Amino acid sequence: MSENGAEKKTAKTQRTAVALRKQLGGAPHEVLKRNKEQNRLRRTIVDAMRQGSATVPEIAETTKLPSHQVLWHLMAMKKYGEVVEGDQQGDYFKYVLVQKQEKAK
Amino acid sequence: MQQGKIATDALVIGGGIAGLQAALDLADQGFRVLIVEREPSIGGKMIALSKVFPTLDCSSCICTPRMAAAAHHENISILTYCEVQQVDPAGDGFTARILKKPRYVDEVVCTGCRLCEYACPVNVAHEFEGELVARKAIYVPFSNAIPQVAMVDLDNCLLCGRCEKECPPGAIDFFQEPEEVTVEAGTVIIATGFEMTHMEAKPEYGLGRLRNVLNPLQVERLLAPHGPYGRVLRPSDGKVPDTIAYIQCAGSRDHTLGVPYCSRVCCMYAIKQAMLLSGSLPLVEVTIYYMDIRAFGKGFEQFYQNAKAMGIEFVKAKVAKITEDEQQNPVVRIEVIEEDGRVEERAHDMVVLSLGIVPAGHADGVLPASRAEDGFFLAAEPKLAPCRTDHEGVFVAGTAAGPKDIPDSIVEGGAAALEAAAHLRRNGRSPGRDMNARQESTQGTLAQQAN
């Protein structure tokens, strides 16, 4: 690593986000609450998908979540490589969880 | 707040296709140009479109090279994510006050690798994708954004610091501050673009309330190969739609919305989208409910006839309201004008409202040019000099002057550049002068962009 690169790395460890959080007395309550709820929904969807591939209505039925929310989270997971699209079943596509080992490759 | 100063020949407000064309035409003549863009990337609305009518050329393939040409042009500087606060006449030119908002990412250091985005745990509705999919609280605005630089959405950030930990060059700085930039320019070109009609005044059409009623920019993203779903699905449940309807004049020619004029592009973009949907979903039935089809431009009538020949159904009918059945299918209530005038209700899997064009941009008095009654910038001599405003040295291009399509916006961008160049020459500014000596930016970002 060059000298400049080393300086950058040192600067990086200062973590301005953490410093700002301390200065503000914590992250905004609303953001924390929203994120907690999103994580709960995401976990519910992931748990339902562990059984195998499923369509949006199937996941919505298993999880009792509204189908639009299931789709929104699935598409976010697809975008960031956590889910892939499978075969089409009638009017719907199936979605499959990407295994962690596979992701690591 | 940090402060900077830039001197330039021309200030172009807006980095959409009209502003880019104006900037490139001026810069190619040797004039120094500064483009100021309110969004985090240049490209305007065009960069979000899938294809353009009537040729069905890839929109991104036309727009991206223009964006890159402007970004790499030695006579063009670009400031993105900025707010023009005030432009005032000063001597034979203008002084502009511009607020450069913080991205919380160093634009010079960031490589656009997106490792920060993958590390971020927060999901937020992505505005560029019509909110149909998520982005992260730190994100590169879209895949071909220029500049290809990440930014932090501080309103949705947990301040967890994971992005900073992952960032290889250490570009993230949560203490970055806004910068006030003063620009001295010899001429101003307004290319502030448009917004789609605001539909709050038309709750009976259900936009924002019914999940399968979409606006046309959302459909552009659905049709884009790298769009939110990677294919056309409906947002309520991911179903591949079998029947799709378009409601024409949904945001134009309607006094209740304050938009009495025709928006000029809605008929053609609806036909274009209908043809593209038929191409990507071979079994889909597309119906267009219309009052009149206005196919006035070069190749437009043939495009309309081709759509009819492809099997797209055109029904002359006025839509009164849109409701939803138990399967979340939008149900349109129509009067079938060309038959017996009967009232019918028809269910579709998805409905698209062909929204109109309304002016975007700044509050009155911020820019030194008057607006017409419809809110668009006034052309002082609409027949002889359509790009001239009522203030000498201030020109207008593209949809800032009124609804128009992409070719007309590009033509106006070129025309505004020509008028601006003539104005600069009249005031003794010749192209090709070295402006570097006059630039006194205090921040590295600005210094690099202006050099």
Coordinates of C-alpha atoms in Angstrom, one line a residue:
Chain A
M1 CA 0.0 0.0 0.0
S2 CA 1.3 3.4 -0.9
E3 CA 1.9 6.0 1.8
N4 CA -1.2 7.9 0.6
G5 CA -3.2 4.8 0.7
A6 CA -2.1 4.1 4.3
E7 CA -3.1 7.6 5.3
K8 CA -6.5 7.0 3.7
K9 CA -6.9 3.8 5.7
T10 CA -6.1 5.6 8.9
A11 CA -8.6 8.3 8.1
K12 CA -11.2 5.7 7.3
T13 CA -10.9 4.1 10.7
Q14 CA -11.9 7.4 12.2
R15 CA -15.5 6.6 11.1
T16 CA -17.2 9.9 10.7
A17 CA -20.6 8.2 10.8
V18 CA -20.0 7.0 14.3
A19 CA -18.6 10.4 15.3
L20 CA -21.8 12.1 13.9
R21 CA -24.0 9.6 15.7
K22 CA -22.3 10.4 19.0
Q23 CA -22.6 14.1 18.3
L24 CA -26.3 13.7 17.6
G25 CA -26.9 11.4 20.6
G26 CA -27.8 8.4 18.4
A27 CA -29.5 7.7 15.1
P28 CA -32.9 9.2 14.5
H29 CA -35.6 7.3 16.3
E30 CA -37.9 7.1 13.2
V31 CA -35.2 5.6 11.0
L32 CA -34.3 3.0 13.6
K33 CA -38.0 2.0 14.0
R34 CA -38.5 1.8 10.2
N35 CA -35.3 -0.3 9.8
K36 CA -36.3 -2.6 12.6
E37 CA -39.7 -3.3 11.0
Q38 CA -38.1 -3.8 7.6
N39 CA -35.6 -6.3 9.1
R40 CA -38.6 -8.2 10.7
L41 CA -40.4 -8.4 7.3
R42 CA -37.2 -9.5 5.5
R43 CA -36.6 -12.3 8.1
T44 CA -40.2 -13.5 7.7
I45 CA -39.8 -13.6 3.9
V46 CA -36.4 -15.4 4.1
D47 CA -37.8 -18.0 6.6
A48 CA -40.7 -18.7 4.2
M49 CA -38.3 -19.2 1.3
R50 CA -36.1 -21.7 3.1
Q51 CA -38.6 -24.4 2.1
G52 CA -37.7 -23.9 -1.6
S53 CA -38.6 -21.7 -4.5
A54 CA -41.9 -19.8 -4.3
T55 CA -44.0 -17.2 -6.1
V56 CA -45.0 -13.9 -4.5
P57 CA -48.6 -15.0 -3.7
E58 CA -47.3 -18.2 -2.2
I59 CA -44.9 -16.3 0.1
A60 CA -47.6 -13.8 0.9
E61 CA -49.9 -16.6 1.9
T62 CA -47.3 -18.3 4.1
T63 CA -46.1 -15.1 5.8
K64 CA -49.6 -13.4 5.9
L65 CA -47.8 -10.3 4.5
P66 CA -49.3 -8.1 1.8
S67 CA -48.2 -9.3 -1.6
H68 CA -46.9 -5.9 -2.7
Q69 CA -44.6 -5.8 0.3
V70 CA -43.3 -9.3 -0.5
L71 CA -42.6 -8.3 -4.1
W72 CA -40.8 -5.1 -3.0
H73 CA -38.5 -6.9 -0.6
L74 CA -37.9 -9.8 -3.1
M75 CA -36.9 -7.4 -5.8
A76 CA -34.5 -5.6 -3.4
M77 CA -33.0 -8.9 -2.5
K78 CA -32.7 -9.8 -6.2
K79 CA -31.0 -6.5 -6.9
Y80 CA -28.4 -7.1 -4.3
G81 CA -27.8 -10.8 -5.1
E82 CA -29.7 -12.5 -2.3
V83 CA -32.4 -14.0 -4.4
V84 CA -32.6 -15.2 -8.0
E85 CA -35.5 -15.6 -10.4
G86 CA -36.6 -19.2 -11.1
D87 CA -39.1 -20.8 -13.4
Q88 CA -42.4 -19.4 -14.4
Q89 CA -45.5 -21.0 -12.8
G90 CA -48.7 -19.8 -14.5
D91 CA -48.8 -16.0 -14.3
Y92 CA -46.0 -15.8 -11.7
F93 CA -42.3 -16.3 -11.5
K94 CA -40.7 -18.3 -8.7
Y95 CA -37.9 -16.9 -6.6
V96 CA -35.1 -18.8 -4.9
L97 CA -32.8 -17.8 -2.0
V98 CA -29.1 -17.7 -2.9
Q99 CA -27.2 -19.9 -0.5
K100 CA -24.5 -18.0 1.5
Q101 CA -21.7 -20.3 0.2
E102 CA -22.8 -19.7 -3.3
K103 CA -22.7 -15.9 -2.7
A104 CA -19.2 -16.2 -1.2
K105 CA -18.0 -17.7 -4.5
Chain B
M1 CA -20.4 26.9 4.9
Q2 CA -17.6 26.7 2.4
Q3 CA -17.6 29.2 -0.5
G4 CA -16.4 29.1 -4.1
K5 CA -16.4 31.2 -7.1
I6 CA -16.5 30.3 -10.8
A7 CA -16.3 32.6 -13.8
T8 CA -17.6 31.2 -17.1
D9 CA -19.0 32.4 -20.4
A10 CA -22.4 30.6 -20.2
L11 CA -24.4 29.2 -17.3
V12 CA -26.7 26.3 -18.4
I13 CA -29.3 25.6 -15.7
G14 CA -30.4 22.0 -16.2
G15 CA -28.4 18.9 -17.4
G16 CA -31.1 17.2 -19.3
I17 CA -30.9 16.6 -23.1
A18 CA -31.7 20.2 -24.0
G19 CA -29.2 21.6 -21.6
L20 CA -26.5 19.2 -22.6
Q21 CA -27.0 20.0 -26.3
A22 CA -26.8 23.7 -25.6
A23 CA -23.7 23.3 -23.5
L24 CA -22.0 21.1 -26.1
D25 CA -22.8 23.5 -28.9
L26 CA -21.4 26.4 -27.0
A27 CA -18.3 24.5 -25.8
D28 CA -17.5 23.3 -29.3
Q29 CA -17.3 27.0 -30.3
G30 CA -14.7 27.5 -27.6
F31 CA -16.9 29.2 -25.0
R32 CA -16.6 28.0 -21.4
V33 CA -19.8 26.5 -20.0
L34 CA -21.0 25.6 -16.6
I35 CA -23.9 23.2 -16.3
V36 CA -25.7 23.2 -13.0
E37 CA -28.0 20.2 -12.3
R38 CA -30.3 19.8 -9.4
E39 CA -30.2 15.9 -9.5
P40 CA -27.2 13.9 -8.5
S41 CA -26.6 13.0 -12.1
I42 CA -26.9 14.7 -15.5
G43 CA -29.2 13.1 -18.1
G44 CA -32.6 14.5 -17.1
K45 CA -35.7 12.5 -17.8
M46 CA -34.4 11.0 -21.0
I47 CA -31.8 8.8 -19.3
A48 CA -34.7 7.0 -17.4
L49 CA -36.6 6.2 -20.7
S50 CA -36.4 2.7 -22.2
K51 CA -36.8 3.7 -25.9
V52 CA -37.8 6.7 -27.9
F53 CA -40.6 7.2 -30.4
P54 CA -41.2 6.8 -33.4
T55 CA -37.9 5.0 -34.2
L56 CA -37.8 2.8 -31.0
D57 CA -34.1 3.6 -30.6
C58 CA -32.6 2.9 -27.2
S59 CA -32.9 6.1 -25.2
S60 CA -29.8 5.4 -23.1
C61 CA -27.7 4.8 -26.2
I62 CA -28.5 8.3 -27.4
C63 CA -28.4 10.1 -24.1
T64 CA -25.3 8.5 -22.5
P65 CA -22.8 9.5 -25.1
R66 CA -24.1 13.1 -24.8
M67 CA -23.6 12.9 -21.1
A68 CA -20.1 11.5 -21.4
A69 CA -19.2 14.1 -24.1
A70 CA -20.3 16.9 -21.8
A71 CA -18.5 15.4 -18.8
H72 CA -15.2 15.0 -20.8
H73 CA -15.4 18.3 -22.7
E74 CA -12.5 20.6 -21.8
N75 CA -14.7 23.6 -22.0
I76 CA -17.6 22.2 -19.9
S77 CA -17.7 22.1 -16.1
I78 CA -20.6 20.3 -14.3
L79 CA -22.0 20.8 -10.9
T80 CA -24.6 18.2 -9.8
Y81 CA -26.9 18.0 -6.8
C82 CA -27.1 21.8 -6.7
E83 CA -29.8 24.3 -6.1
V84 CA -29.9 27.6 -8.0
Q85 CA -30.9 30.1 -5.3
Q86 CA -30.8 33.3 -7.3
V87 CA -29.6 34.6 -10.7
D88 CA -29.3 38.4 -11.0
P89 CA -28.1 40.7 -13.8
A90 CA -24.7 42.2 -13.1
G91 CA -23.0 44.5 -15.6
D92 CA -23.3 43.0 -19.0
G93 CA -23.6 39.5 -17.5
F94 CA -25.1 37.7 -14.6
T95 CA -24.3 36.6 -11.1
A96 CA -25.7 33.3 -9.8
R97 CA -25.8 32.0 -6.2
I98 CA -25.7 28.2 -6.2
L99 CA -26.0 25.9 -3.2
K100 CA -24.0 22.7 -3.7
K101 CA -25.6 20.2 -1.4
P102 CA -23.4 17.7 0.4
R103 CA -23.3 14.1 -0.8
Y104 CA -21.2 13.1 2.2
V105 CA -18.9 11.4 -0.3
D106 CA -15.8 13.0 -1.8
E107 CA -16.6 13.2 -5.5
V108 CA -12.9 13.2 -6.4
V109 CA -12.0 10.2 -4.3
C110 CA -15.0 8.0 -4.9
T111 CA -14.5 5.4 -7.6
G112 CA -18.2 4.3 -7.9
C113 CA -17.4 0.7 -6.8
R114 CA -20.7 0.4 -4.9
L115 CA -19.1 -1.6 -2.1
C116 CA -20.7 0.9 0.3
E117 CA -24.1 0.2 -1.2
Y118 CA -23.8 -3.5 -0.7
A119 CA -22.7 -3.0 2.9
C120 CA -25.5 -0.6 3.8
P121 CA -28.3 -2.3 5.8
V122 CA -31.1 0.2 5.0
N123 CA -33.6 -0.2 2.2
V124 CA -35.3 2.9 0.9
A125 CA -37.7 3.3 -2.1
H126 CA -35.7 4.2 -5.2
E127 CA -37.0 7.4 -6.8
F128 CA -35.2 6.7 -10.1
E129 CA -37.0 3.4 -10.4
G130 CA -40.4 4.9 -9.7
E131 CA -40.2 3.6 -6.1
L132 CA -40.9 0.1 -7.4
V133 CA -37.7 -1.3 -5.9
A134 CA -35.3 -0.4 -3.1
R135 CA -32.0 1.4 -3.0
K136 CA -29.7 1.8 0.0
A137 CA -29.2 4.8 2.2
I138 CA -25.9 5.2 0.4
Y139 CA -26.1 4.6 -3.3
V140 CA -24.9 5.5 -6.8
P141 CA -28.0 7.1 -8.3
F142 CA -28.2 4.7 -11.3
S143 CA -26.0 2.4 -13.3
N144 CA -25.0 5.0 -16.0
A145 CA -25.1 8.1 -13.8
I146 CA -22.6 10.8 -14.4
P147 CA -20.8 11.4 -12.2
Q148 CA -20.5 7.8 -11.1
V149 CA -20.3 8.7 -7.5
A150 CA -22.1 7.5 -4.4
M151 CA -24.2 9.8 -2.1
V152 CA -25.7 9.4 1.3
D153 CA -29.4 9.9 2.0
L154 CA -28.9 11.2 5.5
D155 CA -32.6 11.3 6.2
N156 CA -32.7 7.5 6.1
C157 CA -29.2 6.7 7.4
L158 CA -28.7 4.7 10.6
L159 CA -25.2 6.3 10.9
C160 CA -23.8 2.7 11.5
G161 CA -20.6 3.4 9.7
R162 CA -20.6 0.1 7.7
C163 CA -20.2 2.0 4.4
E164 CA -17.1 3.9 5.7
K165 CA -15.6 0.6 6.8
E166 CA -16.0 -0.9 3.4
C167 CA -15.0 2.1 1.3
P168 CA -11.6 1.3 -0.3
P169 CA -10.4 4.9 -0.9
G170 CA -12.0 6.3 2.2
A171 CA -14.2 8.7 0.3
I172 CA -17.1 9.0 2.9
D173 CA -17.3 12.0 5.1
F174 CA -20.4 12.5 7.2
F175 CA -19.2 16.0 8.2
Q176 CA -19.2 17.3 4.6
E177 CA -20.9 20.7 4.5
P178 CA -22.9 22.5 1.8
E179 CA -21.0 24.9 -0.4
E180 CA -22.2 28.2 -1.7
V181 CA -20.8 28.9 -5.2
T182 CA -21.0 32.2 -6.8
V183 CA -21.0 32.1 -10.6
E184 CA -20.2 35.0 -12.9
A185 CA -21.5 34.3 -16.4
G186 CA -22.0 36.3 -19.6
T187 CA -25.3 34.5 -20.5
V188 CA -27.8 32.1 -19.0
I189 CA -29.6 29.2 -20.7
I190 CA -32.6 27.9 -18.8
A191 CA -33.2 24.2 -19.5
T192 CA -35.0 23.2 -16.3
G193 CA -37.2 20.6 -17.9
F194 CA -40.6 19.3 -16.8
E195 CA -42.5 17.3 -14.2
M196 CA -45.4 15.0 -14.8
T197 CA -48.8 16.3 -13.9
H198 CA -49.5 16.2 -10.2
M199 CA -52.5 14.0 -9.8
E200 CA -53.6 14.9 -6.3
A201 CA -56.4 16.9 -7.9
K202 CA -57.7 13.8 -9.6
P203 CA -58.2 11.2 -6.8
E204 CA -60.8 9.3 -8.9
Y205 CA -57.9 7.9 -11.0
G206 CA -56.3 6.3 -8.0
L207 CA -52.7 7.1 -8.7
G208 CA -50.6 6.4 -5.6
R209 CA -53.6 4.7 -3.9
L210 CA -54.3 1.7 -6.3
R211 CA -51.1 -0.3 -6.6
N212 CA -51.6 -1.4 -10.2
V213 CA -52.3 2.1 -11.5
L214 CA -48.9 3.4 -12.7
N215 CA -47.5 6.6 -14.1
P216 CA -45.7 6.4 -17.5
L217 CA -42.2 6.9 -16.1
Q218 CA -42.7 3.8 -13.9
V219 CA -43.6 1.9 -17.1
E220 CA -40.4 3.2 -18.8
R221 CA -38.4 1.6 -15.9
L222 CA -40.4 -1.6 -16.1
L223 CA -39.5 -1.8 -19.8
A224 CA -35.8 -1.0 -19.3
P225 CA -33.6 -4.1 -19.4
H226 CA -32.0 -3.1 -16.1
G227 CA -35.3 -1.9 -14.5
P228 CA -36.7 -2.7 -11.1
Y229 CA -38.0 -6.2 -11.8
G230 CA -35.8 -7.1 -14.8
R231 CA -39.1 -7.7 -16.7
V232 CA -42.7 -6.4 -16.8
L233 CA -44.6 -7.5 -13.7
R234 CA -47.4 -5.7 -11.9
P235 CA -46.5 -4.1 -8.6
S236 CA -49.3 -5.5 -6.4
D237 CA -48.2 -9.1 -6.6
G238 CA -45.6 -9.7 -9.3
K239 CA -48.1 -11.1 -11.8
V240 CA -47.2 -11.1 -15.5
P241 CA -50.0 -8.8 -16.8
D242 CA -52.4 -10.2 -19.4
T243 CA -54.3 -6.9 -20.1
I244 CA -53.0 -3.4 -19.8
A245 CA -54.9 -0.2 -20.4
Y246 CA -53.7 3.4 -21.1
I247 CA -55.9 6.3 -20.1
Q248 CA -55.1 9.2 -22.5
C249 CA -55.3 12.9 -21.5
A250 CA -55.1 11.8 -17.8
G251 CA -53.1 14.8 -17.0
S252 CA -53.7 17.2 -19.9
R253 CA -56.6 19.1 -21.5
D254 CA -58.2 19.2 -18.1
H255 CA -59.2 22.4 -16.4
T256 CA -59.8 20.7 -13.1
L257 CA -56.0 20.0 -13.0
G258 CA -55.0 23.5 -14.1
V259 CA -53.6 21.9 -17.3
P260 CA -55.8 23.1 -20.2
Y261 CA -53.2 22.5 -22.9
C262 CA -52.2 19.3 -24.8
S263 CA -48.9 17.9 -23.6
R264 CA -47.9 16.9 -27.1
V265 CA -46.1 13.7 -26.2
C266 CA -48.6 11.5 -24.3
C267 CA -50.3 9.9 -27.4
M268 CA -47.0 8.9 -28.8
Y269 CA -45.3 7.6 -25.6
A270 CA -48.5 5.6 -24.9
I271 CA -48.4 4.1 -28.4
K272 CA -44.6 3.4 -28.0
Q273 CA -45.1 1.8 -24.6
A274 CA -48.0 -0.3 -25.9
M275 CA -45.8 -1.6 -28.8
L276 CA -42.9 -2.3 -26.4
L277 CA -45.2 -4.1 -24.0
S278 CA -46.6 -6.2 -26.9
G279 CA -43.0 -7.1 -27.7
S280 CA -42.0 -8.1 -24.3
L281 CA -45.2 -9.9 -23.4
P282 CA -46.4 -11.6 -26.5
L283 CA -49.8 -12.6 -25.1
V284 CA -50.7 -9.2 -23.6
E285 CA -53.8 -7.3 -24.7
V286 CA -53.2 -3.5 -24.7
T287 CA -56.1 -1.1 -24.8
I288 CA -55.7 2.7 -25.2
Y289 CA -58.7 4.8 -24.1
Y290 CA -58.4 8.1 -25.9
M291 CA -60.2 11.4 -26.7
D292 CA -58.2 12.1 -29.9
I293 CA -54.9 10.7 -31.1
R294 CA -52.6 13.5 -32.0
A295 CA -49.9 12.0 -34.2
F296 CA -48.6 15.2 -35.8
G297 CA -44.8 14.7 -36.0
K298 CA -42.6 13.2 -38.6
G299 CA -43.3 9.4 -38.8
F300 CA -45.9 9.7 -36.0
E301 CA -49.0 8.7 -38.1
Q302 CA -47.2 5.7 -39.5
F303 CA -46.2 4.7 -36.0
Y304 CA -49.9 4.9 -34.9
Q305 CA -51.0 2.8 -37.9
N306 CA -48.3 0.2 -37.1
A307 CA -49.6 0.0 -33.5
K308 CA -53.1 -0.6 -34.8
A309 CA -51.8 -3.3 -37.2
M310 CA -50.0 -5.0 -34.3
G311 CA -53.4 -5.5 -32.6
I312 CA -53.3 -2.7 -30.0
E313 CA -56.9 -1.7 -29.4
F314 CA -57.9 2.0 -29.5
V315 CA -61.2 2.8 -27.8
K316 CA -62.6 6.3 -28.0
A317 CA -63.9 6.7 -24.5
K318 CA -63.7 9.1 -21.6
V319 CA -62.7 7.4 -18.4
A320 CA -64.7 8.7 -15.4
K321 CA -63.0 6.8 -12.6
I322 CA -60.8 3.8 -11.7
T323 CA -61.6 1.5 -8.9
E324 CA -60.2 -1.9 -7.9
D325 CA -61.7 -5.4 -7.7
E326 CA -60.9 -8.1 -5.1
Q327 CA -57.8 -9.3 -7.1
Q328 CA -56.5 -5.8 -7.1
N329 CA -57.3 -5.4 -10.8
P330 CA -58.0 -1.8 -11.7
V331 CA -61.5 -1.4 -13.1
V332 CA -62.1 1.5 -15.5
R333 CA -65.5 3.1 -15.8
I334 CA -65.9 4.4 -19.3
E335 CA -68.4 6.0 -21.7
V336 CA -68.0 4.3 -25.1
I337 CA -68.3 7.3 -27.3
E338 CA -68.1 5.8 -30.8
E339 CA -70.8 3.2 -30.2
D340 CA -74.0 4.0 -28.3
G341 CA -72.5 6.1 -25.5
R342 CA -73.2 3.3 -23.0
V343 CA -71.3 3.2 -19.7
E344 CA -69.2 0.2 -19.0
E345 CA -66.8 -1.1 -16.4
R346 CA -63.7 -3.1 -17.7
A347 CA -61.1 -4.8 -15.5
H348 CA -57.4 -4.8 -16.5
D349 CA -54.3 -6.2 -14.8
M350 CA -52.6 -2.9 -14.9
V351 CA -53.6 0.7 -15.9
V352 CA -51.2 3.4 -17.0
L353 CA -52.2 7.1 -16.7
S354 CA -50.8 9.1 -19.6
L355 CA -49.9 12.1 -17.5
G356 CA -49.1 15.4 -19.0
I357 CA -46.1 17.8 -18.8
V358 CA -46.0 20.7 -16.3
P359 CA -43.2 23.1 -15.6
A360 CA -40.4 22.2 -13.2
G361 CA -37.9 24.3 -11.5
H362 CA -37.7 27.4 -9.5
A363 CA -40.0 29.8 -7.7
D364 CA -40.9 33.0 -9.4
G365 CA -38.1 35.6 -9.2
V366 CA -35.2 33.2 -8.9
L367 CA -34.4 33.3 -12.6
P368 CA -34.4 36.6 -14.5
A369 CA -37.1 35.6 -17.0
S370 CA -40.9 35.8 -17.0
R371 CA -43.2 32.8 -17.1
A372 CA -46.3 32.6 -19.3
E373 CA -49.8 31.9 -17.9
D374 CA -49.3 28.2 -18.2
G375 CA -46.1 28.4 -16.0
F376 CA -43.6 27.7 -18.7
F377 CA -40.9 30.3 -19.5
L378 CA -42.2 33.0 -21.8
A379 CA -40.7 33.4 -25.3
A380 CA -40.6 37.1 -26.0
E381 CA -40.8 36.5 -29.7
P382 CA -42.2 33.0 -30.1
K383 CA -42.3 33.1 -33.9
L384 CA -38.9 34.8 -34.7
A385 CA -36.8 33.9 -31.7
P386 CA -38.5 31.1 -29.7
C387 CA -35.4 30.7 -27.4
R388 CA -35.2 34.3 -26.3
T389 CA -36.9 35.2 -23.0
D390 CA -38.0 38.7 -22.0
H391 CA -34.6 39.4 -20.4
E392 CA -31.6 40.1 -22.7
G393 CA -29.0 37.5 -22.4
V394 CA -31.3 34.8 -20.9
F395 CA -32.4 32.0 -23.2
V396 CA -34.7 29.0 -22.8
A397 CA -34.5 25.5 -24.3
G398 CA -36.5 22.3 -24.1
T399 CA -39.6 21.6 -22.0
A400 CA -38.8 24.6 -19.8
A401 CA -40.4 26.6 -22.6
G402 CA -43.4 24.3 -23.1
P403 CA -44.3 20.6 -23.8
K404 CA -42.2 19.1 -26.6
D405 CA -40.6 15.8 -27.6
I406 CA -36.9 14.9 -27.6
P407 CA -36.0 16.0 -31.1
D408 CA -37.6 19.4 -30.6
S409 CA -35.8 19.8 -27.3
I410 CA -32.5 19.0 -28.9
V411 CA -33.2 21.5 -31.7
E412 CA -34.1 24.2 -29.2
G413 CA -30.9 23.4 -27.2
G414 CA -28.9 24.1 -30.4
A415 CA -30.9 27.2 -31.1
A416 CA -30.4 28.6 -27.6
A417 CA -26.7 27.9 -27.9
L418 CA -26.5 29.9 -31.1
E419 CA -28.5 32.8 -29.6
A420 CA -26.3 32.7 -26.5
A421 CA -23.1 32.7 -28.6
A422 CA -24.2 35.7 -30.6
H423 CA -25.1 37.5 -27.4
L424 CA -21.6 36.8 -25.9
R425 CA -19.9 38.0 -29.1
R426 CA -22.0 41.2 -29.1
N427 CA -20.7 41.8 -25.5
G428 CA -17.1 41.4 -26.6
R429 CA -16.6 37.9 -25.2
S430 CA -14.7 35.8 -27.7
P431 CA -14.4 32.1 -27.5
G432 CA -11.2 30.3 -26.4
R433 CA -10.0 32.7 -23.7
D434 CA -8.3 31.0 -20.8
M435 CA -10.7 31.3 -17.9
N436 CA -8.6 29.3 -15.4
A437 CA -7.0 32.4 -14.0
R438 CA -10.4 33.8 -12.9
Q439 CA -11.5 30.7 -11.0
E440 CA -11.2 30.9 -7.3
S441 CA -12.8 27.8 -5.9
T442 CA -12.0 27.0 -2.3
Q443 CA -12.9 23.3 -2.5
G444 CA -11.0 20.5 -4.3
T445 CA -14.1 19.2 -6.0
L446 CA -15.0 22.5 -7.6
A447 CA -11.4 23.2 -8.5
Q448 CA -11.0 19.9 -10.3
Q449 CA -14.3 20.3 -12.1
A450 CA -13.6 23.8 -13.3
N451 CA -10.1 23.1 -14.5

